[in-house]
Amino acid sequence: MSKFIFVTGGVVSSLGKGIAAASIGKMLEARGLSTASIKCDPYLNVDPGTMSPFQHGEVYVTDDGAETDLDLGHYERFTNTKVGKDSNITTGKVYYSVITKERRGDYLGKTVQIIPHITNEIKDGIKKVAKDQDVDVTIVEIGGTVGDIESLPFLEAIRQMKWEMGANYCLNVHVTLLPYIRSAGEHKTKPTQHSVGRLREIGITPDILLCRTEKHMTKEQKEKIALFCSVDREAVFEAIDVKYIYEVPVAFKKQNLDNLILRKLNIKRPDGDLKRWEDFVIKRLKNPAKEVSISVVGKYITLPDAYKSIYEALVHGGIANNTRVIINKIDSEDIEKFGAKKYLKDTNGILIPGGFGTRGIEGKIKAVQFARENNIPFLGICLGMQIATIEFARNICGLKNANSTEFEKSTKYPVINLLEEQKKVKNMGATMRLGAYPCKLQKKTKSLQAYKKENISERHRHRYEFNNEYRKIFEKKGVVFSGLNIKKNLVEILELKNHPWFVACQFHPEFKSKPDRAHPLFQQFIAASLAAVADK
């Protein structure tokens, strides 16, 4: 039977519960344990798929086509865990299931209540992942902040699980804030005390505290927190600010957090180290041999989490090339107003990520044109590929005002149009082309050079696709369709013949990149951008 670690947070949001959960998973895997990861989100949406990136950040897509919380991306980047549709449990999903059962009559006339029906549904969802994946430890992050009304059913569910299974099977890790008041020159422990107090009011006493802080804690501070929060002295850990998130597992391990977790769960495993992680990832992040500048031209630039996996995958590509990647975040609407040259003249590579809607589209088209005409390495992802298609159609193929039917339904030249399977879709939630699909790479292409194999599988999230009616004219003008879904006859990747490195893909390669295993397209994109630096 799997054992469970529940990660909660208090005081404020954005304390790094997801990074903490992923780091714990990384440490346990180093000890030879298999792990599964779950994120419980208290919002009423069934999934984040219909939310604006400004509301929720990026939507992370799994192989099985689930639209999930971005923290699942952290789990996959840090560990070998495989996340799927069951790995993100939302209040909306829980209530939807319970109400469906009630309508079927599954509850045999009983009054349906938060306890036990909602909490049982949550517990069943958690246990299902542990059973299906057959792992040693399942790590469950509870979204939100202790004290929020929305989180209460989830907290009650994990309280019940520990009572039912026993202390050796369930461990509560609480991430809290330890603010440093500069004017007073000291840490203040009251926020942590209050946070733990709220947790204890609902019946949960944390086994381990991770105190998020910008300065190192003293022994006296740890003892004070232990005393007032009723936890062991050795169970108070500092979660100090670090420059790179990939340093967190190393920082925790140096404090022997993994040893305490194993002891409290009554698990015996030989010690393991994170030496390769430190040597390959951390050292290259801190002391790279080279540097490159990459411009990300997007429409959700003001919210960093909107392109979280993109930014991380660029960092991974840098690690693979022993290079520091300087990311310039450029709003495509600024390019519309002031032109591409002002923002892109000194860049070494240009990336256009995914997105929806007409806002900022013409700015992205100008960015693609600038990359193409100035031989700047270019990577287009999802909408980025569609933008590259529109730009090439207008400026090289002579198809004046060519467009996507997403932006202009009556366009004379619909080089991007709605997938046939999407034309009858009415509900917006979970109805895009989602999840992993196969792609066959063509010989003598930059894509095949990157992947080093002909058959690949990548994750998708889109409704619109390259219009096959325009393939011949594009090929005549110098486009190579280097990746194809053979079964559905869909374009997956296009390249330009007479360009140092111009690759655009309909899928999302960023979702399969890891710090110690950079995605091939990002690795090659950074390598090509480095070559551009050398040419200058």
Coordinates of C-alpha atoms in Angstrom, one line a residue:
M1 CA 0.0 0.0 0.0
S2 CA 1.2 3.5 -0.9
K3 CA 2.0 5.9 1.9
F4 CA 0.9 9.5 1.6
I5 CA 2.5 12.9 2.1
F6 CA 0.0 15.8 2.3
V7 CA 1.5 19.3 1.5
T8 CA -0.5 22.3 2.7
G9 CA 0.2 26.0 2.9
G10 CA -0.7 28.9 5.1
V11 CA -0.5 32.7 5.5
V12 CA -0.4 33.7 1.8
S13 CA -0.5 32.0 -1.6
S14 CA 2.5 31.5 -3.9
L15 CA 4.7 30.2 -1.1
G16 CA 6.0 27.4 -3.3
K17 CA 3.9 24.4 -2.2
G18 CA 4.2 22.9 -5.7
I19 CA 8.0 23.3 -5.8
A20 CA 8.2 21.8 -2.2
A21 CA 6.0 18.8 -3.2
A22 CA 8.1 18.3 -6.4
S23 CA 11.4 18.6 -4.4
I24 CA 10.2 16.0 -1.8
G25 CA 9.4 13.7 -4.7
K26 CA 12.9 14.3 -6.2
M27 CA 14.6 13.4 -2.8
L28 CA 12.5 10.3 -2.3
E29 CA 13.3 9.0 -5.8
A30 CA 17.0 9.5 -5.0
R31 CA 16.4 7.1 -2.2
G32 CA 15.0 4.5 -4.6
L33 CA 11.3 5.1 -3.9
S34 CA 8.6 5.4 -6.6
T35 CA 6.3 8.4 -6.3
A36 CA 3.0 9.7 -7.7
S37 CA 1.9 13.3 -7.5
I38 CA -1.6 14.9 -7.1
K39 CA -2.8 18.5 -7.0
C40 CA -6.1 19.2 -5.3
D41 CA -7.5 22.6 -6.5
P42 CA -10.4 24.1 -4.5
Y43 CA -12.0 26.1 -7.4
L44 CA -15.4 25.1 -8.9
N45 CA -14.2 24.8 -12.4
V46 CA -13.9 21.2 -13.5
D47 CA -10.5 22.0 -14.9
P48 CA -8.6 25.2 -15.8
G49 CA -9.1 24.7 -19.5
T50 CA -11.6 27.5 -19.9
M51 CA -9.8 30.0 -17.6
S52 CA -7.8 33.0 -18.9
P53 CA -4.1 32.7 -18.4
F54 CA -4.4 36.0 -16.5
Q55 CA -6.6 34.2 -14.0
H56 CA -4.8 30.9 -13.6
G57 CA -1.4 30.9 -15.4
E58 CA -0.7 28.3 -18.0
V59 CA -2.8 25.2 -18.5
Y60 CA -0.6 22.1 -18.3
V61 CA -1.6 19.3 -20.7
T62 CA -0.9 15.6 -19.9
D63 CA -0.4 12.7 -22.3
D64 CA -3.9 11.5 -21.8
G65 CA -5.4 14.9 -22.7
A66 CA -6.2 16.4 -19.4
E67 CA -6.0 20.2 -18.9
T68 CA -4.5 20.7 -15.5
D69 CA -2.9 23.0 -13.0
L70 CA 0.6 24.3 -13.8
D71 CA 2.0 22.6 -10.6
L72 CA 1.7 19.3 -12.4
G73 CA 4.4 20.6 -14.7
H74 CA 6.7 21.0 -11.7
Y75 CA 6.0 17.4 -10.7
E76 CA 7.0 16.1 -14.1
R77 CA 10.0 18.3 -14.5
F78 CA 11.5 17.4 -11.1
T79 CA 10.6 13.7 -10.9
N80 CA 9.8 10.6 -13.0
T81 CA 6.2 10.6 -11.9
K82 CA 3.6 10.4 -14.7
V83 CA 0.6 12.7 -14.3
G84 CA -2.7 12.3 -16.0
K85 CA -6.4 13.2 -15.8
D86 CA -6.7 11.7 -12.3
S87 CA -3.7 13.7 -11.0
N88 CA -5.6 17.0 -10.7
I89 CA -8.6 16.8 -8.4
T90 CA -10.8 20.0 -8.4
T91 CA -13.8 20.9 -6.4
G92 CA -15.7 21.1 -9.7
K93 CA -14.7 17.6 -10.6
V94 CA -15.6 16.2 -7.2
Y95 CA -19.1 17.9 -7.1
Y96 CA -19.8 16.9 -10.7
S97 CA -19.1 13.3 -9.9
V98 CA -21.2 13.3 -6.6
I99 CA -24.2 15.1 -8.2
T100 CA -24.1 12.7 -11.2
K101 CA -24.2 9.7 -8.8
E102 CA -27.0 11.4 -6.9
R103 CA -29.1 11.8 -10.1
R104 CA -28.5 8.1 -10.9
G105 CA -29.8 7.2 -7.5
D106 CA -26.5 5.7 -6.3
Y107 CA -26.9 7.0 -2.8
L108 CA -30.2 5.0 -2.3
G109 CA -32.3 7.9 -1.0
K110 CA -29.7 9.2 1.5
T111 CA -29.2 12.9 2.1
V112 CA -26.0 13.9 0.2
Q113 CA -23.7 15.9 2.3
I114 CA -20.2 17.4 2.4
I115 CA -19.3 14.7 5.0
P116 CA -19.2 11.9 4.1
H117 CA -20.0 12.1 0.4
I118 CA -17.8 14.9 -0.8
T119 CA -14.9 13.9 1.5
N120 CA -15.2 10.3 0.4
E121 CA -15.1 11.3 -3.2
I122 CA -11.8 13.2 -2.5
K123 CA -10.3 10.3 -0.6
D124 CA -11.3 7.8 -3.4
G125 CA -9.7 10.1 -6.0
I126 CA -6.4 10.2 -4.0
K127 CA -6.4 6.5 -3.4
K128 CA -7.2 5.7 -7.0
V129 CA -4.0 7.4 -8.3
A130 CA -1.9 5.6 -5.7
K131 CA -3.4 2.2 -6.6
D132 CA -3.3 2.7 -10.4
Q133 CA 0.3 3.8 -10.4
D134 CA 1.3 1.3 -7.7
V135 CA 3.9 3.5 -6.1
D136 CA 5.7 3.6 -2.7
V137 CA 4.7 7.2 -1.8
T138 CA 1.9 9.5 -3.1
I139 CA 2.5 13.2 -2.7
V140 CA -0.7 15.3 -2.5
E141 CA -0.6 19.1 -2.7
I142 CA -3.7 20.9 -1.3
G143 CA -4.2 24.1 -3.2
G144 CA -5.2 27.4 -1.6
T145 CA -4.4 28.6 1.9
V146 CA -5.4 27.2 5.2
G147 CA -8.4 29.2 6.4
D148 CA -10.0 29.5 3.0
I149 CA -13.6 28.2 2.9
E150 CA -13.0 26.5 -0.4
S151 CA -10.2 24.2 0.9
L152 CA -12.0 22.9 3.9
P153 CA -13.4 19.7 2.3
F154 CA -10.0 18.7 1.1
L155 CA -8.4 19.4 4.5
E156 CA -11.1 17.3 6.2
A157 CA -10.5 14.5 3.7
I158 CA -6.8 14.3 4.5
R159 CA -7.5 14.6 8.2
Q160 CA -9.7 11.5 7.9
M161 CA -7.1 9.6 5.9
K162 CA -4.5 10.0 8.6
W163 CA -7.0 8.9 11.2
E164 CA -8.1 5.9 9.2
M165 CA -4.6 4.8 8.1
G166 CA -2.4 5.8 11.0
A167 CA 0.6 8.0 11.4
N168 CA 3.0 5.6 9.7
Y169 CA 1.0 5.9 6.5
C170 CA 0.3 9.6 6.3
L171 CA 2.5 12.6 6.8
N172 CA 1.4 16.3 7.0
V173 CA 3.9 18.9 5.6
H174 CA 2.9 22.5 6.1
V175 CA 4.6 25.3 4.1
T176 CA 4.3 28.6 5.9
L177 CA 5.7 32.2 5.9
L178 CA 8.5 33.4 8.1
P179 CA 8.7 37.1 7.2
Y180 CA 11.8 39.2 7.8
I181 CA 11.0 42.7 9.0
R182 CA 13.8 44.8 7.9
S183 CA 13.1 47.8 10.1
A184 CA 13.1 45.5 13.2
G185 CA 16.0 43.4 11.8
E186 CA 14.4 40.1 12.8
H187 CA 12.1 37.3 11.7
K188 CA 8.5 37.3 12.9
T189 CA 7.1 33.9 13.9
K190 CA 3.5 34.9 14.5
P191 CA 2.3 34.3 10.9
T192 CA 3.6 30.7 11.2
Q193 CA 2.0 30.3 14.6
H194 CA -1.4 31.5 13.4
S195 CA -1.2 29.4 10.3
V196 CA -0.5 26.2 12.3
G197 CA -3.2 27.3 14.8
R198 CA -5.8 27.4 12.0
L199 CA -4.7 24.0 10.8
R200 CA -5.0 22.5 14.3
E201 CA -8.5 24.0 14.7
I202 CA -9.7 21.6 11.9
G203 CA -7.9 18.6 13.4
I204 CA -4.6 18.5 11.6
T205 CA -1.3 18.8 13.4
P206 CA 1.6 19.2 11.0
D207 CA 4.4 16.7 11.2
I208 CA 6.9 18.9 9.4
L209 CA 7.1 22.7 8.9
L210 CA 8.8 24.3 5.9
C211 CA 9.3 28.0 6.7
R212 CA 9.6 30.1 3.6
T213 CA 12.1 32.8 4.4
E214 CA 14.6 35.2 2.7
K215 CA 17.2 34.9 5.5
H216 CA 18.6 31.9 7.4
M217 CA 16.8 30.9 10.6
T218 CA 18.6 30.7 13.9
K219 CA 18.5 27.7 16.2
E220 CA 16.5 29.8 18.7
Q221 CA 13.9 30.7 16.1
K222 CA 13.4 27.1 15.2
E223 CA 13.0 26.1 18.8
K224 CA 10.4 28.9 19.4
I225 CA 8.4 27.8 16.4
A226 CA 8.6 24.1 17.5
L227 CA 7.4 25.1 21.0
F228 CA 4.5 27.2 20.0
C229 CA 3.4 25.0 17.1
S230 CA 3.8 21.7 18.9
V231 CA 6.1 20.1 16.5
D232 CA 9.5 18.4 17.0
R233 CA 12.5 20.6 17.0
E234 CA 14.0 18.6 14.2
A235 CA 10.8 19.0 12.1
V236 CA 11.2 22.8 11.6
F237 CA 13.0 23.4 8.3
E238 CA 13.9 26.6 6.5
A239 CA 12.7 27.0 2.9
I240 CA 15.0 29.8 2.0
D241 CA 14.8 31.8 -1.2
V242 CA 17.1 30.5 -3.9
K243 CA 17.9 31.9 -7.3
Y244 CA 16.9 28.8 -9.2
I245 CA 13.9 26.5 -8.3
Y246 CA 16.1 23.5 -9.1
E247 CA 18.2 24.2 -6.1
V248 CA 15.3 23.5 -3.7
P249 CA 15.7 19.7 -3.5
V250 CA 19.4 20.1 -2.8
A251 CA 18.7 22.7 -0.1
F252 CA 16.2 20.4 1.6
K253 CA 18.5 17.4 1.4
K254 CA 21.3 19.3 3.1
Q255 CA 19.0 19.7 6.0
N256 CA 18.2 16.0 6.0
L257 CA 14.5 16.5 5.3
D258 CA 14.4 13.2 3.4
N259 CA 15.8 11.3 6.4
L260 CA 13.0 12.7 8.7
I261 CA 10.3 11.9 6.2
L262 CA 11.4 8.3 5.8
R263 CA 11.7 7.9 9.6
K264 CA 8.2 9.3 10.2
L265 CA 6.7 7.0 7.5
N266 CA 8.7 4.0 8.9
I267 CA 10.4 3.5 5.5
K268 CA 13.9 2.1 5.4
R269 CA 16.0 2.9 2.3
P270 CA 19.7 3.4 1.7
D271 CA 20.9 7.0 1.4
G272 CA 20.8 8.5 -2.0
D273 CA 22.4 11.6 -3.4
L274 CA 21.5 14.3 -5.9
K275 CA 25.1 14.5 -7.2
R276 CA 24.2 14.2 -10.9
W277 CA 21.4 16.8 -10.4
E278 CA 23.9 19.1 -8.7
D279 CA 26.7 18.6 -11.3
F280 CA 24.6 18.8 -14.4
V281 CA 21.8 21.1 -13.5
I282 CA 22.9 23.4 -10.6
K283 CA 26.5 23.9 -11.7
R284 CA 25.5 24.8 -15.3
L285 CA 22.8 27.1 -14.0
K286 CA 25.2 29.0 -11.7
N287 CA 28.4 28.9 -13.8
P288 CA 27.6 28.5 -17.5
A289 CA 30.3 28.8 -20.1
K290 CA 28.2 30.9 -22.5
E291 CA 25.3 33.3 -22.7
V292 CA 22.4 33.8 -25.2
S293 CA 19.5 36.2 -25.5
I294 CA 16.1 34.9 -26.4
S295 CA 13.0 37.0 -27.0
V296 CA 9.6 35.5 -26.1
V297 CA 6.9 37.5 -28.0
G298 CA 3.6 36.8 -26.3
K299 CA 0.3 38.3 -25.3
Y300 CA 0.2 37.3 -21.7
I301 CA 3.7 38.6 -20.8
T302 CA 2.6 40.5 -17.7
L303 CA 1.9 37.2 -15.9
P304 CA 5.0 35.1 -15.6
D305 CA 3.1 31.9 -14.9
A306 CA 1.2 32.2 -18.2
Y307 CA 4.3 30.8 -20.0
K308 CA 5.8 28.9 -17.1
S309 CA 6.7 25.7 -19.1
I310 CA 8.1 27.8 -22.0
Y311 CA 10.4 29.7 -19.7
E312 CA 11.6 26.5 -17.9
A313 CA 12.1 24.7 -21.2
L314 CA 14.3 27.6 -22.4
V315 CA 16.4 27.3 -19.2
H316 CA 16.6 23.5 -19.8
G317 CA 17.9 24.1 -23.4
G318 CA 20.5 26.4 -21.9
I319 CA 21.6 23.8 -19.4
A320 CA 22.0 21.3 -22.2
N321 CA 24.3 23.8 -24.0
N322 CA 26.1 25.0 -20.8
T323 CA 24.6 28.4 -21.5
R324 CA 22.8 31.0 -19.5
V325 CA 19.6 32.0 -21.3
I326 CA 18.6 35.6 -20.9
I327 CA 14.8 35.7 -21.5
N328 CA 13.4 39.0 -22.9
K329 CA 9.6 39.1 -22.4
I330 CA 8.1 41.2 -25.1
D331 CA 4.4 42.1 -25.4
S332 CA 3.3 41.6 -29.0
E333 CA 1.0 44.7 -28.7
D334 CA 4.1 46.8 -28.2
I335 CA 5.5 45.5 -31.5
E336 CA 2.3 46.4 -33.2
K337 CA 2.7 50.0 -32.0
F338 CA 6.4 50.6 -32.3
G339 CA 7.7 47.9 -34.8
A340 CA 9.8 44.7 -34.4
K341 CA 13.2 46.3 -34.8
K342 CA 13.0 48.3 -31.6
Y343 CA 12.5 45.2 -29.5
L344 CA 14.2 42.4 -31.5
K345 CA 17.3 44.0 -33.2
D346 CA 19.8 42.7 -30.6
T347 CA 18.2 39.3 -29.8
N348 CA 19.8 35.9 -30.7
G349 CA 16.6 33.9 -31.0
I350 CA 12.9 34.5 -31.2
L351 CA 10.1 32.3 -29.8
I352 CA 6.4 32.8 -30.2
P353 CA 4.3 30.7 -27.8
G354 CA 0.6 29.6 -27.9
G355 CA -2.4 31.7 -27.2
F356 CA -6.0 32.5 -28.3
G357 CA -7.9 35.4 -29.7
T358 CA -7.1 38.3 -32.0
R359 CA -5.3 40.7 -29.6
G360 CA -1.7 41.2 -30.4
I361 CA -1.7 38.9 -33.5
E362 CA -0.3 41.5 -35.9
G363 CA 2.6 42.1 -33.6
K364 CA 3.4 38.5 -33.6
I365 CA 3.3 38.4 -37.4
K366 CA 5.8 41.3 -37.5
A367 CA 8.1 39.4 -35.1
V368 CA 8.0 36.3 -37.4
Q369 CA 8.8 38.5 -40.4
F370 CA 11.7 40.0 -38.6
A371 CA 13.1 36.6 -37.7
R372 CA 12.7 35.3 -41.2
E373 CA 14.2 38.3 -43.0
N374 CA 17.1 38.7 -40.6
N375 CA 18.0 35.0 -40.3
I376 CA 17.4 34.9 -36.6
P377 CA 16.7 31.4 -35.2
F378 CA 13.0 31.0 -34.6
L379 CA 10.8 28.6 -32.7
G380 CA 7.0 28.8 -33.1
I381 CA 4.8 26.8 -30.8
C382 CA 1.1 26.1 -31.4
L383 CA -0.3 29.6 -32.2
G384 CA 3.3 30.4 -33.0
M385 CA 3.3 27.9 -35.9
Q386 CA 0.0 29.4 -37.2
I387 CA 1.4 32.9 -37.0
A388 CA 4.4 31.7 -39.0
T389 CA 2.1 30.2 -41.6
I390 CA 0.1 33.5 -41.9
E391 CA 3.3 35.6 -42.3
F392 CA 4.7 33.3 -45.0
A393 CA 1.4 33.2 -46.9
R394 CA 1.1 37.0 -46.9
N395 CA 4.7 38.0 -47.6
I396 CA 6.2 35.1 -49.6
C397 CA 3.3 33.3 -51.2
G398 CA 1.5 36.5 -52.3
L399 CA -1.8 35.6 -50.6
K400 CA -2.7 39.1 -49.5
N401 CA -4.4 39.4 -46.1
A402 CA -4.2 35.6 -45.6
N403 CA -5.4 34.7 -42.1
S404 CA -6.7 32.1 -39.7
T405 CA -10.5 31.6 -39.6
E406 CA -10.1 32.0 -35.8
F407 CA -9.3 35.7 -36.4
E408 CA -11.2 36.4 -39.6
K409 CA -14.0 33.9 -40.5
S410 CA -14.5 35.2 -44.0
T411 CA -10.8 35.5 -45.0
K412 CA -10.1 34.9 -48.7
Y413 CA -7.1 32.8 -47.9
P414 CA -7.8 30.6 -44.8
V415 CA -4.3 29.1 -44.5
I416 CA -5.3 28.1 -40.9
N417 CA -8.7 26.8 -40.4
L418 CA -10.8 24.9 -37.8
L419 CA -10.2 21.2 -37.5
E420 CA -13.0 19.1 -39.1
E421 CA -13.6 17.3 -35.8
Q422 CA -14.1 20.7 -34.1
K423 CA -16.9 22.0 -36.4
K424 CA -19.7 20.4 -34.4
V425 CA -18.3 21.2 -31.0
K426 CA -20.5 23.4 -28.9
N427 CA -19.2 23.1 -25.3
M428 CA -15.8 24.8 -24.8
G429 CA -14.5 22.7 -21.9
A430 CA -12.1 19.8 -22.7
T431 CA -13.1 19.7 -26.3
M432 CA -9.9 20.8 -28.1
R433 CA -7.5 18.5 -29.7
L434 CA -5.8 17.5 -26.5
G435 CA -3.1 15.1 -25.4
A436 CA -0.4 13.1 -27.1
Y437 CA -0.6 12.3 -30.8
P438 CA 2.0 10.7 -33.0
C439 CA 4.1 12.5 -35.5
K440 CA 6.4 11.2 -38.3
L441 CA 9.5 13.2 -39.1
Q442 CA 10.8 13.6 -42.6
K443 CA 14.4 12.9 -43.6
K444 CA 17.1 15.5 -43.9
T445 CA 15.2 18.0 -41.7
K446 CA 16.2 20.0 -38.7
S447 CA 13.5 18.3 -36.7
L448 CA 14.9 14.9 -37.4
Q449 CA 18.4 16.2 -36.6
A450 CA 17.0 17.4 -33.2
Y451 CA 15.0 14.3 -32.2
K452 CA 17.3 11.7 -33.8
K453 CA 14.3 9.4 -34.5
E454 CA 11.5 9.4 -37.1
N455 CA 8.5 8.6 -34.9
I456 CA 7.7 10.9 -32.0
S457 CA 4.8 11.7 -29.7
E458 CA 3.9 15.2 -28.5
R459 CA 1.1 16.9 -26.6
H460 CA -1.5 19.1 -28.2
R461 CA -3.9 21.8 -27.2
H462 CA -5.6 23.6 -30.1
R463 CA -8.7 23.8 -32.4
Y464 CA -7.2 25.2 -35.6
E465 CA -4.8 23.5 -38.0
F466 CA -2.8 24.2 -41.2
N467 CA -5.1 24.1 -44.2
N468 CA -3.8 21.3 -46.5
E469 CA -5.2 23.1 -49.6
Y470 CA -2.1 25.4 -49.4
R471 CA 0.6 22.8 -49.0
K472 CA 1.8 22.8 -52.6
I473 CA 2.2 26.6 -52.8
F474 CA 4.1 26.7 -49.5
E475 CA 6.4 23.9 -50.6
K476 CA 7.1 25.7 -53.9
K477 CA 8.1 28.8 -52.0
G478 CA 10.5 27.0 -49.7
V479 CA 8.6 25.5 -46.8
V480 CA 9.4 22.0 -45.6
F481 CA 6.7 20.1 -43.8
S482 CA 9.1 18.1 -41.6
G483 CA 6.6 16.6 -39.2
L484 CA 3.2 15.0 -40.2
N485 CA 0.4 13.1 -38.4
I486 CA 0.1 10.4 -41.1
K487 CA -3.2 8.9 -39.9
K488 CA -5.0 12.3 -39.9
N489 CA -2.9 13.9 -42.6
L490 CA -2.2 16.9 -40.5
V491 CA 0.9 19.2 -40.5
E492 CA 2.7 19.0 -37.2
I493 CA 6.0 20.8 -38.0
L494 CA 7.1 23.2 -40.7
E495 CA 10.6 24.5 -41.5
L496 CA 12.1 27.0 -43.9
K497 CA 14.7 25.8 -46.4
N498 CA 16.8 28.9 -46.7
H499 CA 17.1 29.9 -43.1
P500 CA 19.7 28.9 -40.5
W501 CA 17.1 27.6 -38.0
F502 CA 13.4 28.2 -38.5
V503 CA 11.1 25.6 -36.9
A504 CA 7.4 25.9 -36.0
C505 CA 5.3 23.1 -34.4
Q506 CA 1.6 22.7 -33.8
F507 CA 2.2 20.8 -30.5
H508 CA 3.6 21.9 -27.2
P509 CA 7.2 20.5 -26.7
E510 CA 7.7 22.5 -23.5
F511 CA 5.5 20.1 -21.6
K512 CA 8.0 17.3 -22.1
S513 CA 11.2 19.1 -21.1
K514 CA 13.2 18.5 -18.0
P515 CA 16.2 20.3 -16.5
D516 CA 18.4 17.2 -16.9
R517 CA 16.7 16.1 -20.2
A518 CA 16.0 19.2 -22.3
H519 CA 13.5 18.8 -25.0
P520 CA 15.3 18.3 -28.4
L521 CA 13.7 21.3 -30.1
F522 CA 14.6 23.6 -27.2
Q523 CA 18.1 22.2 -27.1
Q524 CA 18.6 22.7 -30.8
F525 CA 17.0 26.2 -30.7
I526 CA 19.4 27.4 -28.1
A527 CA 22.3 25.8 -30.0
A528 CA 21.2 27.6 -33.2
S529 CA 20.9 30.9 -31.2
L530 CA 24.4 30.4 -29.9
A531 CA 25.7 29.9 -33.4
A532 CA 24.0 33.2 -34.3
V533 CA 26.0 34.8 -31.5
A534 CA 29.2 33.4 -32.9
D535 CA 28.4 34.6 -36.4
K536 CA 28.1 38.2 -35.1

